[in-house]
GROMACS .gro file of C-alpha atoms in nm:
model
  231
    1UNK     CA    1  -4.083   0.490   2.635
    2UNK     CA    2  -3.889   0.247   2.839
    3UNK     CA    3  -3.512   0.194   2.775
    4UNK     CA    4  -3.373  -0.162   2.780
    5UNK     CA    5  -3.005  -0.175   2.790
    6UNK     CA    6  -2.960  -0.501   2.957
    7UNK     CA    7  -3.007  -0.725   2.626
    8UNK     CA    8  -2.771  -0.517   2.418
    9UNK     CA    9  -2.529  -0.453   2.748
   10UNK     CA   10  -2.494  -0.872   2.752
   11UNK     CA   11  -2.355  -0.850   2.434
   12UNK     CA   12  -2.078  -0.670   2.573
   13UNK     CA   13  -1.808  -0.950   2.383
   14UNK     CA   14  -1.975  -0.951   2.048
   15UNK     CA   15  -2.000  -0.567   2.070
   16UNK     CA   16  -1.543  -0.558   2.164
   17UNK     CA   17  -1.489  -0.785   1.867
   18UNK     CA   18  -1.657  -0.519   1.613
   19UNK     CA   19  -1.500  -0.301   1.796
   20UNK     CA   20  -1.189  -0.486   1.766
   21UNK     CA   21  -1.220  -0.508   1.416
   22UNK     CA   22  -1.350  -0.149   1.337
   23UNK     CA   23  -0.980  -0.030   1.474
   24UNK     CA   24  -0.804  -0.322   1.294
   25UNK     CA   25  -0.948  -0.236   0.935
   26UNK     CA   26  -0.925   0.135   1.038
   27UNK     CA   27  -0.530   0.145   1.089
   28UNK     CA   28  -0.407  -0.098   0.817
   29UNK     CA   29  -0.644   0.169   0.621
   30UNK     CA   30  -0.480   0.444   0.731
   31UNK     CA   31  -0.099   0.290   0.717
   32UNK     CA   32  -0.154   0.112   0.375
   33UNK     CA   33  -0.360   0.416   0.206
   34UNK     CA   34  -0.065   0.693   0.371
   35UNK     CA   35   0.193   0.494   0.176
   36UNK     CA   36  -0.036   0.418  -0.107
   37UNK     CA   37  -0.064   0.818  -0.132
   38UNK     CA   38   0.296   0.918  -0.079
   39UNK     CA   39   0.423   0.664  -0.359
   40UNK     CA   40   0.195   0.799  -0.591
   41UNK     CA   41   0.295   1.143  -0.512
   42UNK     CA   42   0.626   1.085  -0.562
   43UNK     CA   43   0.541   0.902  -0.909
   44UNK     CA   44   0.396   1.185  -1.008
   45UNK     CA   45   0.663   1.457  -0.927
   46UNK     CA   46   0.949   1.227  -1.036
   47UNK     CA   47   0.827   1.064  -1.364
   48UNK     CA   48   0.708   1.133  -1.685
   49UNK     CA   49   0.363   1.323  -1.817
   50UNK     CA   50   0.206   0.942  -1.843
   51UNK     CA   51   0.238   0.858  -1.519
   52UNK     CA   52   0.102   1.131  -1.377
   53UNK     CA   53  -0.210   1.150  -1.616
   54UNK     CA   54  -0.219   0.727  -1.467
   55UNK     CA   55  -0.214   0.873  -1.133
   56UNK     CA   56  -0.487   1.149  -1.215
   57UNK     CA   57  -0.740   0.900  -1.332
   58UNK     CA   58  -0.703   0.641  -1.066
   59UNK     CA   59  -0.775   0.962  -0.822
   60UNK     CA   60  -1.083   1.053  -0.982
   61UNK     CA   61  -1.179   0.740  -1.060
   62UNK     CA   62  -1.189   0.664  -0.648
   63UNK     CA   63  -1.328   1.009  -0.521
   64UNK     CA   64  -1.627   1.102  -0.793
   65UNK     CA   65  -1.744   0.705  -0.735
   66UNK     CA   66  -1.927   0.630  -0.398
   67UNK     CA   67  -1.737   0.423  -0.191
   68UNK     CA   68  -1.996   0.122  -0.183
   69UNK     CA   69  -2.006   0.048  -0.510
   70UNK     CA   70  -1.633   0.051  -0.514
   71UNK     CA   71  -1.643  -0.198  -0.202
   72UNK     CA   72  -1.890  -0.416  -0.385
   73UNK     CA   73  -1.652  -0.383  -0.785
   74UNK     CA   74  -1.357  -0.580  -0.528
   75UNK     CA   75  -1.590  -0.822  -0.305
   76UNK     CA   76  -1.840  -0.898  -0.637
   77UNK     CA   77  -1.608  -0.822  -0.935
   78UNK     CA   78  -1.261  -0.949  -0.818
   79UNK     CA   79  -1.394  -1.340  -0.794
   80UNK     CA   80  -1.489  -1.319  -1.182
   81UNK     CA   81  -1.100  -1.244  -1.261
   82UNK     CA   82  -1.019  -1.554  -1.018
   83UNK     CA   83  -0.929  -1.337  -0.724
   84UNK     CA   84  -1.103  -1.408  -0.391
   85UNK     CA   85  -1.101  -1.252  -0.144
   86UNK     CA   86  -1.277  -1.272   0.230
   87UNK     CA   87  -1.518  -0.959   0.327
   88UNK     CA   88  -1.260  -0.896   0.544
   89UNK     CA   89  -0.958  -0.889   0.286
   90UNK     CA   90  -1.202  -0.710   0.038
   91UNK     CA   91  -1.328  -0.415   0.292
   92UNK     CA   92  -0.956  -0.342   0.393
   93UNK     CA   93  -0.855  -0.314  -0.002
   94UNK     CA   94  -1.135  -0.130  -0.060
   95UNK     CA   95  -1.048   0.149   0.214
   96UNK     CA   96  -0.685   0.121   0.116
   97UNK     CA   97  -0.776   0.250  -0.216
   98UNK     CA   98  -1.071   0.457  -0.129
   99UNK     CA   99  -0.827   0.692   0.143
  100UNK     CA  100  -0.513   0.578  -0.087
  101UNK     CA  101  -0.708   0.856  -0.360
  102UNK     CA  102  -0.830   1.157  -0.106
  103UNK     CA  103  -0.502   1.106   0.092
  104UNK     CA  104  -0.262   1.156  -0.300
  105UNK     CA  105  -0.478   1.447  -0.370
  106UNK     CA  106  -0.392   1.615  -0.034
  107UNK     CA  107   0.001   1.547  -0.013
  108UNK     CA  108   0.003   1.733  -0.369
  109UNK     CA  109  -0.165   2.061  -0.204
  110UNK     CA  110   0.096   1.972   0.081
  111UNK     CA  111   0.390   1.929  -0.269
  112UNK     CA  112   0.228   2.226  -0.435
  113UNK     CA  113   0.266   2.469  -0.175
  114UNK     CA  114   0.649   2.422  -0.130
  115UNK     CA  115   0.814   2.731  -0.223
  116UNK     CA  116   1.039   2.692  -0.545
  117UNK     CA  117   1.354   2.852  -0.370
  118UNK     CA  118   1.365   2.561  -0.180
  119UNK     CA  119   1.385   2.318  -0.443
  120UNK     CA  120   1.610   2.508  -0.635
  121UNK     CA  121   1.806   2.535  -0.314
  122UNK     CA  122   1.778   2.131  -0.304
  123UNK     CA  123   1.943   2.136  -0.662
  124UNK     CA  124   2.203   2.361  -0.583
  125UNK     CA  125   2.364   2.080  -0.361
  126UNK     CA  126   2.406   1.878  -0.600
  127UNK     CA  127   2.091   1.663  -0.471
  128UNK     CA  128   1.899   1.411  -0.778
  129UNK     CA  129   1.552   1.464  -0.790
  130UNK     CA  130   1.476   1.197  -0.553
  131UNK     CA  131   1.632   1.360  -0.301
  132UNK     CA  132   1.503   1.672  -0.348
  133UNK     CA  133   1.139   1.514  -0.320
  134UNK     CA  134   1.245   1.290  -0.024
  135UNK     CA  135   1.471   1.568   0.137
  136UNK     CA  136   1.345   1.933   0.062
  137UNK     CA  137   0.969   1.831  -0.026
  138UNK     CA  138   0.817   1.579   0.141
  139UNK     CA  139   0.880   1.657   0.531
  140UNK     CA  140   0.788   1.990   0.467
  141UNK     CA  141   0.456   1.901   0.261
  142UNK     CA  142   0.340   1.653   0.521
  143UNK     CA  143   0.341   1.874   0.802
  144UNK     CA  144   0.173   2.124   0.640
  145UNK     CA  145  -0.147   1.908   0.556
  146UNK     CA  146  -0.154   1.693   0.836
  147UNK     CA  147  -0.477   1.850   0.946
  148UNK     CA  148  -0.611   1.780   0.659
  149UNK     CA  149  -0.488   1.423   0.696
  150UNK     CA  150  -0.619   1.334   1.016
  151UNK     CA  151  -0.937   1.478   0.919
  152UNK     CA  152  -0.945   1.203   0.688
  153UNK     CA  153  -0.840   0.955   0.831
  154UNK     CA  154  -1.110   0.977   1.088
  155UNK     CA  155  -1.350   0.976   0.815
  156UNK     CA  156  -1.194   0.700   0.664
  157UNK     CA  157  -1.289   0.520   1.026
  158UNK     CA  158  -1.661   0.623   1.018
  159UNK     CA  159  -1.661   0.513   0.686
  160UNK     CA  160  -1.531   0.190   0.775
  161UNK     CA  161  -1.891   0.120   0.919
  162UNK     CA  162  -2.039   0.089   0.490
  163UNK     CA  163  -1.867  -0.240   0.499
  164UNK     CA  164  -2.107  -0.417   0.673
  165UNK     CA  165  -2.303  -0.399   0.358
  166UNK     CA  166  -2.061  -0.762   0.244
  167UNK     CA  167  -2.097  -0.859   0.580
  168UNK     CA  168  -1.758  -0.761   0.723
  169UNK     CA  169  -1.862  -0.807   1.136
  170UNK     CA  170  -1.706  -0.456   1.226
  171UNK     CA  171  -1.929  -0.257   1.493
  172UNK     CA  172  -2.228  -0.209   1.246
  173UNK     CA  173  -2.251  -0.522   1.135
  174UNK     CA  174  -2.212  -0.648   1.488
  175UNK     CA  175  -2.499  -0.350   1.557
  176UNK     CA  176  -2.709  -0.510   1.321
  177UNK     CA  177  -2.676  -0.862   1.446
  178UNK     CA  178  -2.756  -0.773   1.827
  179UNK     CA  179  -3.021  -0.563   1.730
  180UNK     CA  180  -3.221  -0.910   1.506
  181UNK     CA  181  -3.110  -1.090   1.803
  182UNK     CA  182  -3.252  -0.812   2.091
  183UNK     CA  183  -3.526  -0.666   1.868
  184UNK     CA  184  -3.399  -0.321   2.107
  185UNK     CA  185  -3.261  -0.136   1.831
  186UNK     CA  186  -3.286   0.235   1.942
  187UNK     CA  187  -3.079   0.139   2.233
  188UNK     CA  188  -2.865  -0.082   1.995
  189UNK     CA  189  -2.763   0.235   1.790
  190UNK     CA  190  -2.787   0.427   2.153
  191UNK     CA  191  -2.452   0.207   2.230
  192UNK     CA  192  -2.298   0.215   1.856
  193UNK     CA  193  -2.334   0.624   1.838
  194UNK     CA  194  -2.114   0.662   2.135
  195UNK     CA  195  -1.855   0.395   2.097
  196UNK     CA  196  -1.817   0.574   1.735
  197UNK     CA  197  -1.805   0.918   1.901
  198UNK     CA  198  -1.549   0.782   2.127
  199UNK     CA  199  -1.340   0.615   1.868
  200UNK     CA  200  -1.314   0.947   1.640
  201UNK     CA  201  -1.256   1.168   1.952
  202UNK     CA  202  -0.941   0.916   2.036
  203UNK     CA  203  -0.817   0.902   1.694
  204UNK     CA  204  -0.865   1.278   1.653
  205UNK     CA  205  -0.642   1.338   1.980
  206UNK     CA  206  -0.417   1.079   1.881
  207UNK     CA  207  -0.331   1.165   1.532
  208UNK     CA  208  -0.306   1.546   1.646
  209UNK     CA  209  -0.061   1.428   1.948
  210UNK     CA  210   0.123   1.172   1.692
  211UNK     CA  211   0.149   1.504   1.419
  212UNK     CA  212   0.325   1.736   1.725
  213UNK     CA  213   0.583   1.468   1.758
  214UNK     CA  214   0.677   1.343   1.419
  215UNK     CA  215   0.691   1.736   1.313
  216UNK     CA  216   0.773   1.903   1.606
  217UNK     CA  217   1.042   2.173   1.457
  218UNK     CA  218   0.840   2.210   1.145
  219UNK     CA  219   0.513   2.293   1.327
  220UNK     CA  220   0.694   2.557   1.523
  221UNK     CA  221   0.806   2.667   1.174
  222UNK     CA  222   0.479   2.717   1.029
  223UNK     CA  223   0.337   2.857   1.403
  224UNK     CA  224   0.623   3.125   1.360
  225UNK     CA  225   0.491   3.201   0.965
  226UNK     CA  226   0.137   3.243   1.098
  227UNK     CA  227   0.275   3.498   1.378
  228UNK     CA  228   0.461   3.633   1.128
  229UNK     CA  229   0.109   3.661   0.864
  230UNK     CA  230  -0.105   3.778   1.107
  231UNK     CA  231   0.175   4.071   1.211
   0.00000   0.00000   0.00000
């Protein structure tokens, strides 16, 4: 077997525009879906029974449906209401909502495992509810999943790869477009594999760095309970 490289190497431009667009749809993903997630939290934990049964369904309805057919309901089904969208538009929705759901569900673990001494401590100074949540609860419940976050969200960027299924011309799609155009795909996909690994390694490190500085004291917190478990 001889490799070729050169024919997929001269598509070096093609191949940083997928690129390009892989981080692009992967961050307003990540930003749109982490505020998606913490709004519904807090809808949850501040209003009634019927919100949060609303809430409930819209997360199962995301995570126990795979995430193509829920990229091809928007990009397919959204045009029949009138609504239309460009496979660009539609794939960033899509994992908006798709990492909106997982990212809800793990901020409650994060909500769930605050102890109740510390709302009740919340209450005690006169704080609403809101500011209990935003004050006492949140902070603490983000730091404590962020692992579980990142994890996630670096899924969320592999993932990202399913929308070249509506033709969305992120680094599969561009993959599959060199590789009609080359006829090399082996050392097409050769190229793609590591310019994913690389991407996940980066956000991996990144997101861990970015989780040290946002909660620096509460990590040391948490360090210190571990210490303190394991003693």
């Amino acid at each position: 077997m001889q490799f070729q490289f050169e024919p997929v190497l001269a598509e070096a431009d093609r191949i940083l525009n997928g690129v390009l667009l892989t981080i692009g749809l992967s961050f307003g993903a990540i930003v749109l879906g982490l505020a998606l997630a913490i709004l519904l939290v807090a809808a949850k934990s501040l209003f009634g029974r019927w919100v949060g049964l609303l809430v409930d369904a819209y997360v199962e309805l995301m995570r126990n449906t795979p995430f193509l057919v829920q990229l091809f309901m928007l990009f397919f089904g959204l045009p029949l209401l009138g609504i239309r969208m460009s496979g660009t538009e539609a794939a960033l929705l899509a994992m908006t909502l798709n990492l909106g759901a997982y990212a809800t569900e793990i901020i409650r673990a994060g909500v769930d495992s605050i102890h109740r001494s510390q709302l009740e401590a919340g209450v005690s100074l006169a704080m609403t509810e809101r500011q209990v949540f935003q004050h006492v609860v949140l902070m603490p419940a983000l730091a404590r999943v962020w692992p579980a976050l990142s994890s996630q969200f670096v899924l969320m960027l592999l993932a990202s790869s399913i929308c070249s299924f509506i033709a969305v011309p992120e680094l599969s799609g561009t993959a599959a477009i060199i590789e009609q155009n080359t006829f090399r795909s082996f050392e097409t996909y050769i190229v793609v594999t590591i310019i994913y690994l690389v991407l996940a390694l980066t956000l991996k490190v990144a997101l861990l760095w970015l989780g040290r500085k946002i909660f620096p004291r509460l990590s040391s917190v948490d360090r210190l309970d571990a210490k303190a478990e394991a003693a």
